[in-house]
PDB file of C-alpha atoms in Angstrom:
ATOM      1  CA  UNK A1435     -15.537 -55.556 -13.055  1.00 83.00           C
ATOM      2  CA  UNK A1436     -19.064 -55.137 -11.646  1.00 92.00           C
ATOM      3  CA  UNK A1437     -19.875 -52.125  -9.472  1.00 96.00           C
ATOM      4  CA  UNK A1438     -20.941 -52.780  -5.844  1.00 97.00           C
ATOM      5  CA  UNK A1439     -24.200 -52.700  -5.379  1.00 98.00           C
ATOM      6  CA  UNK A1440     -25.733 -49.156  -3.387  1.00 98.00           C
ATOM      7  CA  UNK A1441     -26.973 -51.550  -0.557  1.00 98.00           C
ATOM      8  CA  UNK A1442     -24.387 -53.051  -0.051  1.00 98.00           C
ATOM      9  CA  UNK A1443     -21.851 -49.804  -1.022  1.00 97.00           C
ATOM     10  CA  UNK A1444     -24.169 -48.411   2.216  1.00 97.00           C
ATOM     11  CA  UNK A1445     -23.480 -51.241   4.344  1.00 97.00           C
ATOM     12  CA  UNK A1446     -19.771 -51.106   4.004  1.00 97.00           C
ATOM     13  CA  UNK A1447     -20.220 -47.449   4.640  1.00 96.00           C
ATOM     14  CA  UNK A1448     -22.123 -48.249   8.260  1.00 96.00           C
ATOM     15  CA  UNK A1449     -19.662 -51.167   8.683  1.00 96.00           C
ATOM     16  CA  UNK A1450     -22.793 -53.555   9.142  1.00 96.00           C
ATOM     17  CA  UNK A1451     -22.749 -56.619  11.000  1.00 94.00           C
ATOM     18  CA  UNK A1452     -24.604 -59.404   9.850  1.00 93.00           C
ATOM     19  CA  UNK A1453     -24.073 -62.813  12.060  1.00 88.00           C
ATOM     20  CA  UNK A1454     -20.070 -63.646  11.984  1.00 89.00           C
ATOM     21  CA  UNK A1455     -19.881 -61.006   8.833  1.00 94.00           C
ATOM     22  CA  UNK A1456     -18.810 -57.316   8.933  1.00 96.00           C
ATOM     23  CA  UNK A1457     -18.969 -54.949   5.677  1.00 97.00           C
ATOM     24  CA  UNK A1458     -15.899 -52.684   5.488  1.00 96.00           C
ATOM     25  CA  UNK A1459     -14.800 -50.478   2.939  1.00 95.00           C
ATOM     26  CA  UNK A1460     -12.835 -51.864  -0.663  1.00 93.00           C
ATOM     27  CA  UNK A1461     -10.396 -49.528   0.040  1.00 93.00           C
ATOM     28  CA  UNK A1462      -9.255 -50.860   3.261  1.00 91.00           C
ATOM     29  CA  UNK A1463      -9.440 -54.151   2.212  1.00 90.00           C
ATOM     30  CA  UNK A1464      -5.578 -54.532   2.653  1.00 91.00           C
ATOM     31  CA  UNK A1465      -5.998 -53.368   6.269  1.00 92.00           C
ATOM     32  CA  UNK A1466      -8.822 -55.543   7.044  1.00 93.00           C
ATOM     33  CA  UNK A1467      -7.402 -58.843   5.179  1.00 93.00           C
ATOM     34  CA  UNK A1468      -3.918 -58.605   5.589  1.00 92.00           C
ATOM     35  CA  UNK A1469      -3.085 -61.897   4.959  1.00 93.00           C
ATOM     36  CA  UNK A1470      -2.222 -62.036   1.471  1.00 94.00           C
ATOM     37  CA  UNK A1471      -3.212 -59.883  -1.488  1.00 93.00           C
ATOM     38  CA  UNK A1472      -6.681 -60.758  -2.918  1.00 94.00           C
ATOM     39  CA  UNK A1473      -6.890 -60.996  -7.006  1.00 93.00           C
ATOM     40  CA  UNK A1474      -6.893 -57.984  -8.838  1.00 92.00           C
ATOM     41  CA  UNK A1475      -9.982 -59.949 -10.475  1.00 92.00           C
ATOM     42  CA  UNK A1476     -11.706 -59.335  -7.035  1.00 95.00           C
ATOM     43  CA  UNK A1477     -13.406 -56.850  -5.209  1.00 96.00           C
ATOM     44  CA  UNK A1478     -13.192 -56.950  -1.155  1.00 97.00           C
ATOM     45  CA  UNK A1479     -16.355 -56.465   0.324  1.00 97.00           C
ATOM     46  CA  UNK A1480     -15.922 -57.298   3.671  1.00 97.00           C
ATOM     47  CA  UNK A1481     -14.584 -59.799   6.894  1.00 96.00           C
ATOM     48  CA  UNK A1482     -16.344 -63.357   7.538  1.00 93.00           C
ATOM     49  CA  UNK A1483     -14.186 -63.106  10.387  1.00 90.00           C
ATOM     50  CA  UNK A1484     -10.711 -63.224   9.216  1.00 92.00           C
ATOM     51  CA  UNK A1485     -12.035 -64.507   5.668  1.00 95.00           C
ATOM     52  CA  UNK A1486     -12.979 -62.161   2.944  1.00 96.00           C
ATOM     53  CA  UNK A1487     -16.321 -61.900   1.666  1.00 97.00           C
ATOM     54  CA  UNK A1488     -15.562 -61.011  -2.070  1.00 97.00           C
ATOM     55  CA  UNK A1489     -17.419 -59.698  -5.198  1.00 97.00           C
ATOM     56  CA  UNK A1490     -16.365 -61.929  -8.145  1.00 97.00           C
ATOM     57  CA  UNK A1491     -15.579 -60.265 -11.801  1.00 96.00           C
ATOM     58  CA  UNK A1492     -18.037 -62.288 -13.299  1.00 97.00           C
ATOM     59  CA  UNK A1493     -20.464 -61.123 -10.576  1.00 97.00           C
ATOM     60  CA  UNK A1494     -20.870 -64.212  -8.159  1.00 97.00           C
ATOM     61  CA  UNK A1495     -19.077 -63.836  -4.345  1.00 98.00           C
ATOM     62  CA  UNK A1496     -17.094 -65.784  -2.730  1.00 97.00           C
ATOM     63  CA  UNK A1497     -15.045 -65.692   0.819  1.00 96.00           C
ATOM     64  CA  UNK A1498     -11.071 -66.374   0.925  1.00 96.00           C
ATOM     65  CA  UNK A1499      -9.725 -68.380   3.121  1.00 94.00           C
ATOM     66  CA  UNK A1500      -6.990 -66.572   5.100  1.00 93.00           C
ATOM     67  CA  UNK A1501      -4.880 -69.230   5.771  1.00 93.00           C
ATOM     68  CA  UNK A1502      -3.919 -70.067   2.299  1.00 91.00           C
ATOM     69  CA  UNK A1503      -3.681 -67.525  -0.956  1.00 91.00           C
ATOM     70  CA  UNK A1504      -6.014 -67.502  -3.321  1.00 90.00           C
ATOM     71  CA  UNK A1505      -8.017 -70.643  -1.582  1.00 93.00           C
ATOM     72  CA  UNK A1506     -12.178 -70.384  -1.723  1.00 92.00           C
ATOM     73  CA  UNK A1507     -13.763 -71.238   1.487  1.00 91.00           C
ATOM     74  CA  UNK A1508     -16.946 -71.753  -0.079  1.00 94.00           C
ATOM     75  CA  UNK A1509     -19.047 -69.403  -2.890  1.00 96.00           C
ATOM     76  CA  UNK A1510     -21.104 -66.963  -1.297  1.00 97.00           C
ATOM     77  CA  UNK A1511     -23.843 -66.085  -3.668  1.00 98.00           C
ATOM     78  CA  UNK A1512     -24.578 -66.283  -7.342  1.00 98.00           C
ATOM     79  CA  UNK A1513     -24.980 -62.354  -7.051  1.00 98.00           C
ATOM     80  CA  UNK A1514     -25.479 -59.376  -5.104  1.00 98.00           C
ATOM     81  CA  UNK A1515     -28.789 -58.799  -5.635  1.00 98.00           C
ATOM     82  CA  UNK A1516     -29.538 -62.539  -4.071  1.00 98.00           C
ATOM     83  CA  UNK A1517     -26.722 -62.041  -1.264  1.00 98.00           C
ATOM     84  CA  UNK A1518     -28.990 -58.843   0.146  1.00 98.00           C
ATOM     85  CA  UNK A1519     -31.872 -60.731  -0.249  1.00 98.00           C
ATOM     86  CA  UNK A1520     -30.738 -63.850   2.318  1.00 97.00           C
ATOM     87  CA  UNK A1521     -28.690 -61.345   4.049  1.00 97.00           C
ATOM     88  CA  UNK A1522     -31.840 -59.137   4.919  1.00 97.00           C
ATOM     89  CA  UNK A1523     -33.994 -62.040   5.835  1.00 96.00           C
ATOM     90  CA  UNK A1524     -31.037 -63.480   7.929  1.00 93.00           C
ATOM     91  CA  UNK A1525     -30.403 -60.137   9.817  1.00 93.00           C
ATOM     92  CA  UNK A1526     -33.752 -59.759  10.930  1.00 94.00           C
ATOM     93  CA  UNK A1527     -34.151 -63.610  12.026  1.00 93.00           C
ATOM     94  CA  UNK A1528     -31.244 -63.009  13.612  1.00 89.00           C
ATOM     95  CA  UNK A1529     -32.192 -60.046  15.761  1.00 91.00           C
ATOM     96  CA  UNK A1530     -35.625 -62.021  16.519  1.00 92.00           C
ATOM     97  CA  UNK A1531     -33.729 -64.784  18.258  1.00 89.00           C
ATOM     98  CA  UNK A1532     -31.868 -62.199  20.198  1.00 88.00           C
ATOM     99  CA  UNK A1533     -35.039 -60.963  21.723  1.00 89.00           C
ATOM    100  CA  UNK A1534     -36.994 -64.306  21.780  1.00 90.00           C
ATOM    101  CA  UNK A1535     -35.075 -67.110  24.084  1.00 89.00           C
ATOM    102  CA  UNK A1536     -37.509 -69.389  22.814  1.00 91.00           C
ATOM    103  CA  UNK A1537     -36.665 -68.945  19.295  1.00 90.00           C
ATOM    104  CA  UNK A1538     -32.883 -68.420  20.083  1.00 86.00           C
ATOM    105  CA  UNK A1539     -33.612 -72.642  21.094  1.00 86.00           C
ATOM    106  CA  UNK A1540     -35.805 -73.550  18.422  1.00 89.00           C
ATOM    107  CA  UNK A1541     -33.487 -76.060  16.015  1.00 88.00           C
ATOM    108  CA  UNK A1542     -36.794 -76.237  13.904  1.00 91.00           C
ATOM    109  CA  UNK A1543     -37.638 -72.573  13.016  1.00 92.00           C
ATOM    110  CA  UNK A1544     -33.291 -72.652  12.083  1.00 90.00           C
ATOM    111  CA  UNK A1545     -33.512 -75.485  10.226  1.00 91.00           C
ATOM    112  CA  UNK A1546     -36.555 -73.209   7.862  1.00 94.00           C
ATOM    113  CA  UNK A1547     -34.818 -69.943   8.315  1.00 94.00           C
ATOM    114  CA  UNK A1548     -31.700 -71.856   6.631  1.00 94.00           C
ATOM    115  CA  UNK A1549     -33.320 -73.660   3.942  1.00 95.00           C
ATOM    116  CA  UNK A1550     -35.343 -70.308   3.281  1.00 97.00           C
ATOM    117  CA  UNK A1551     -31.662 -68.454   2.972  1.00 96.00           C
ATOM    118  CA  UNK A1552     -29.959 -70.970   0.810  1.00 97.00           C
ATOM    119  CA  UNK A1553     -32.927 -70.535  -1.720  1.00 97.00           C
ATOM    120  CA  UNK A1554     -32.819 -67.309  -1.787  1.00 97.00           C
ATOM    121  CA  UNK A1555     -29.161 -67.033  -2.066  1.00 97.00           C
ATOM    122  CA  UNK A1556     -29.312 -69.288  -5.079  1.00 97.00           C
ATOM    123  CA  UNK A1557     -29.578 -72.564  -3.732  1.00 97.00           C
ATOM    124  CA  UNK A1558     -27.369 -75.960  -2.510  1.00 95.00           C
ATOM    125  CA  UNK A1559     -24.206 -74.418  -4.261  1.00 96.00           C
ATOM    126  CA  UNK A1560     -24.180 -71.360  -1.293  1.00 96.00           C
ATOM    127  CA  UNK A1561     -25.662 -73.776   1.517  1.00 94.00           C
ATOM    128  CA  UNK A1562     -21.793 -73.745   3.177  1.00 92.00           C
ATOM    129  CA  UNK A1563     -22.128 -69.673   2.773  1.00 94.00           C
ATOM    130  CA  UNK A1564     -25.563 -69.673   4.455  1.00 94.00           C
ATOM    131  CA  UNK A1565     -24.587 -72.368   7.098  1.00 90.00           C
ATOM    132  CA  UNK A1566     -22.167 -69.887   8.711  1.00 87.00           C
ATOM    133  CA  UNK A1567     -24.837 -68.065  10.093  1.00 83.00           C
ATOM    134  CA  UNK A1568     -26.845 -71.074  11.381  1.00 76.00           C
ATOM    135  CA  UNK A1569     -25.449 -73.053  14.502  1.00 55.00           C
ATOM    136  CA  UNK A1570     -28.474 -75.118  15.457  1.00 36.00           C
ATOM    137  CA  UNK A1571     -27.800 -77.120  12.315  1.00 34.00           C
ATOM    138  CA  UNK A1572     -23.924 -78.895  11.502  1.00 37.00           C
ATOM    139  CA  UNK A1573     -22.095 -79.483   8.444  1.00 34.00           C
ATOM    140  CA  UNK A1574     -19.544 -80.850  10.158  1.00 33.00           C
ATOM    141  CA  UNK A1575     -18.988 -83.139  13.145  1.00 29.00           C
ATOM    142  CA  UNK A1576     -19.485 -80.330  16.345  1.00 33.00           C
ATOM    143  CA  UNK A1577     -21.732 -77.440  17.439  1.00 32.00           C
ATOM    144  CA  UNK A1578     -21.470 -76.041  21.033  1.00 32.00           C
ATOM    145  CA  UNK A1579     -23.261 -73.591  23.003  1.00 32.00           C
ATOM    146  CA  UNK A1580     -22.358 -71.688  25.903  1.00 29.00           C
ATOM    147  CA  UNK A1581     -24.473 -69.478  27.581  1.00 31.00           C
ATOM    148  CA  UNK A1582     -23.470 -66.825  30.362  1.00 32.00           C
ATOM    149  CA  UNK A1583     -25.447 -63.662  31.295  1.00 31.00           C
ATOM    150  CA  UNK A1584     -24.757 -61.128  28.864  1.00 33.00           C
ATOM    151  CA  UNK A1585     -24.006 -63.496  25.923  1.00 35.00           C
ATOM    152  CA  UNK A1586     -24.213 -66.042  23.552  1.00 39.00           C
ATOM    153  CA  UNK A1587     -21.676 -68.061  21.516  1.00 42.00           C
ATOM    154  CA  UNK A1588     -22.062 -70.541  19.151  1.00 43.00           C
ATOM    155  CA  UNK A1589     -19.246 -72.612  17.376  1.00 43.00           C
ATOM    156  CA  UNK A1590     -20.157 -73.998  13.719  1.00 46.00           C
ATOM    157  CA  UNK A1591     -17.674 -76.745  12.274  1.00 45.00           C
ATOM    158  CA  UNK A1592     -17.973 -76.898   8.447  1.00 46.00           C
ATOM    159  CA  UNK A1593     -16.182 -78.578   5.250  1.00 48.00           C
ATOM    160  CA  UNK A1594     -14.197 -76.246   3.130  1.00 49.00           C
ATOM    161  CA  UNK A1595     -14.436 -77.525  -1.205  1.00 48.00           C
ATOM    162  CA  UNK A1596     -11.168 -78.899  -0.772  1.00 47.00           C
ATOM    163  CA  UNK A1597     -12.072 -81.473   1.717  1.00 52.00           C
ATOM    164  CA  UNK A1598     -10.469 -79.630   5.028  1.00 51.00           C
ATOM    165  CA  UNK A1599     -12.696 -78.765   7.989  1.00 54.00           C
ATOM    166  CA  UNK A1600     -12.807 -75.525   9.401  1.00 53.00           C
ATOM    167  CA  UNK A1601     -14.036 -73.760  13.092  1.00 51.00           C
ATOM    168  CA  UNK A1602     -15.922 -70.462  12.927  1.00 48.00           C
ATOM    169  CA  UNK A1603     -16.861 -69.072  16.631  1.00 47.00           C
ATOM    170  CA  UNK A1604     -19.394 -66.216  17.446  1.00 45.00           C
ATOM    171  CA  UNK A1605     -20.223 -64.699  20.863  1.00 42.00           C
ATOM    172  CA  UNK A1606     -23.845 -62.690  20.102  1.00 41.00           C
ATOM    173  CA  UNK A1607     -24.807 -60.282  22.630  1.00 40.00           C
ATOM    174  CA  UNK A1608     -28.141 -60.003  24.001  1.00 37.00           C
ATOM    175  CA  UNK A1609     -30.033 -57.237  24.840  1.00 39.00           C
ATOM    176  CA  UNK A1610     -30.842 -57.527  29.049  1.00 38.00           C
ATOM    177  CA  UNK A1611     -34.699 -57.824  29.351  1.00 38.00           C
ATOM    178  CA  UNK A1612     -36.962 -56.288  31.268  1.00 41.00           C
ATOM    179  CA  UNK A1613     -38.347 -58.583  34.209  1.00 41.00           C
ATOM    180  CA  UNK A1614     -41.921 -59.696  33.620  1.00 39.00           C
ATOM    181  CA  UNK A1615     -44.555 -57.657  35.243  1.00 39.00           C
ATOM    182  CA  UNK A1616     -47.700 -59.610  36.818  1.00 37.00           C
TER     183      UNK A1616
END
């Protein structure tokens, strides 16, 4: 089994949220994905919501579906060392938008920031992985927004490998903004 790597063994440690994706410990991993027990052949690295984001013997990730044992909802990276790499770019995009309502709205700069991610991931096989984190652009047949004060939420509709479609939902909070000064 590969070792976690110390970025990501210090994200667990902070619990840090990335998008729809929190780090947690490996040894709460039964806590945190109750569900069913992962593979011995796996180590639990944290929640894509109620999936598991999972390091791989061989050293590629993945994420479990919860819903069904032992089913992939899509590879995550080809290994860690590329998963920080999109992660860290993603994370900081990702913060941008929540301080720039013009960028937050700008399907173009997502539609880079994604294609950027999925190469450094590792490319088209780790697309559905990277997709998760980008609603302006659809796998599947539906993206909504809604928009109230204090937040924003997104809904992303993607295809599993095995054909099924699956919902992911994300409220984002935004920081409150200081009114412009003339």
């Amino acid at each position: 089994m590969p070792s976690v790597d110390r970025t990501i063994t210090a994200w667990q440690t902070e619990r840090r949220e990335i998008g729809m994706l929190e780090f947690a410990a490996t040894v709460i991993g039964s806590e945190r994905f109750p569900y069913w027990e992962l593979p011995d052949s796996s180590t639990f690295l944290g929640m894509l919501e109620s999936d598991a984001l999972c390091l791989l013997a061989d050293g590629t990730l993945c994420v479990y579906d919860h819903e069904v044992a032992d089913r992939l909802l899509c590879a995550a990276a080809p290994d860690q060392s590329s998963l920080i790499s999109a992660l860290s770019e993603m994370e900081a995009y990702l913060e941008r938008c929540v301080d720039d309502d013009d960028l937050a709205d700008d399907e173009s700069a997502h539609t880079q920031m994604r294609e950027k991610c999925t190469e450094l991931i590792g490319g088209t096989d780790y697309a559905a992985f990277v997709q998760l984190f980008f609603w302006a652009q659809r796998i599947g047949s539906s993206r909504s927004f809604c928009r109230e004060p204090r937040n924003i939420g997104f809904t992303v509709s993607f295809t599993l490998l095995n054909g099924h479609e699956r919902l992911y939902s994300q409220p984002v909070a935004l920081k409150k903004r200081k009114p412009h000064q003339l």
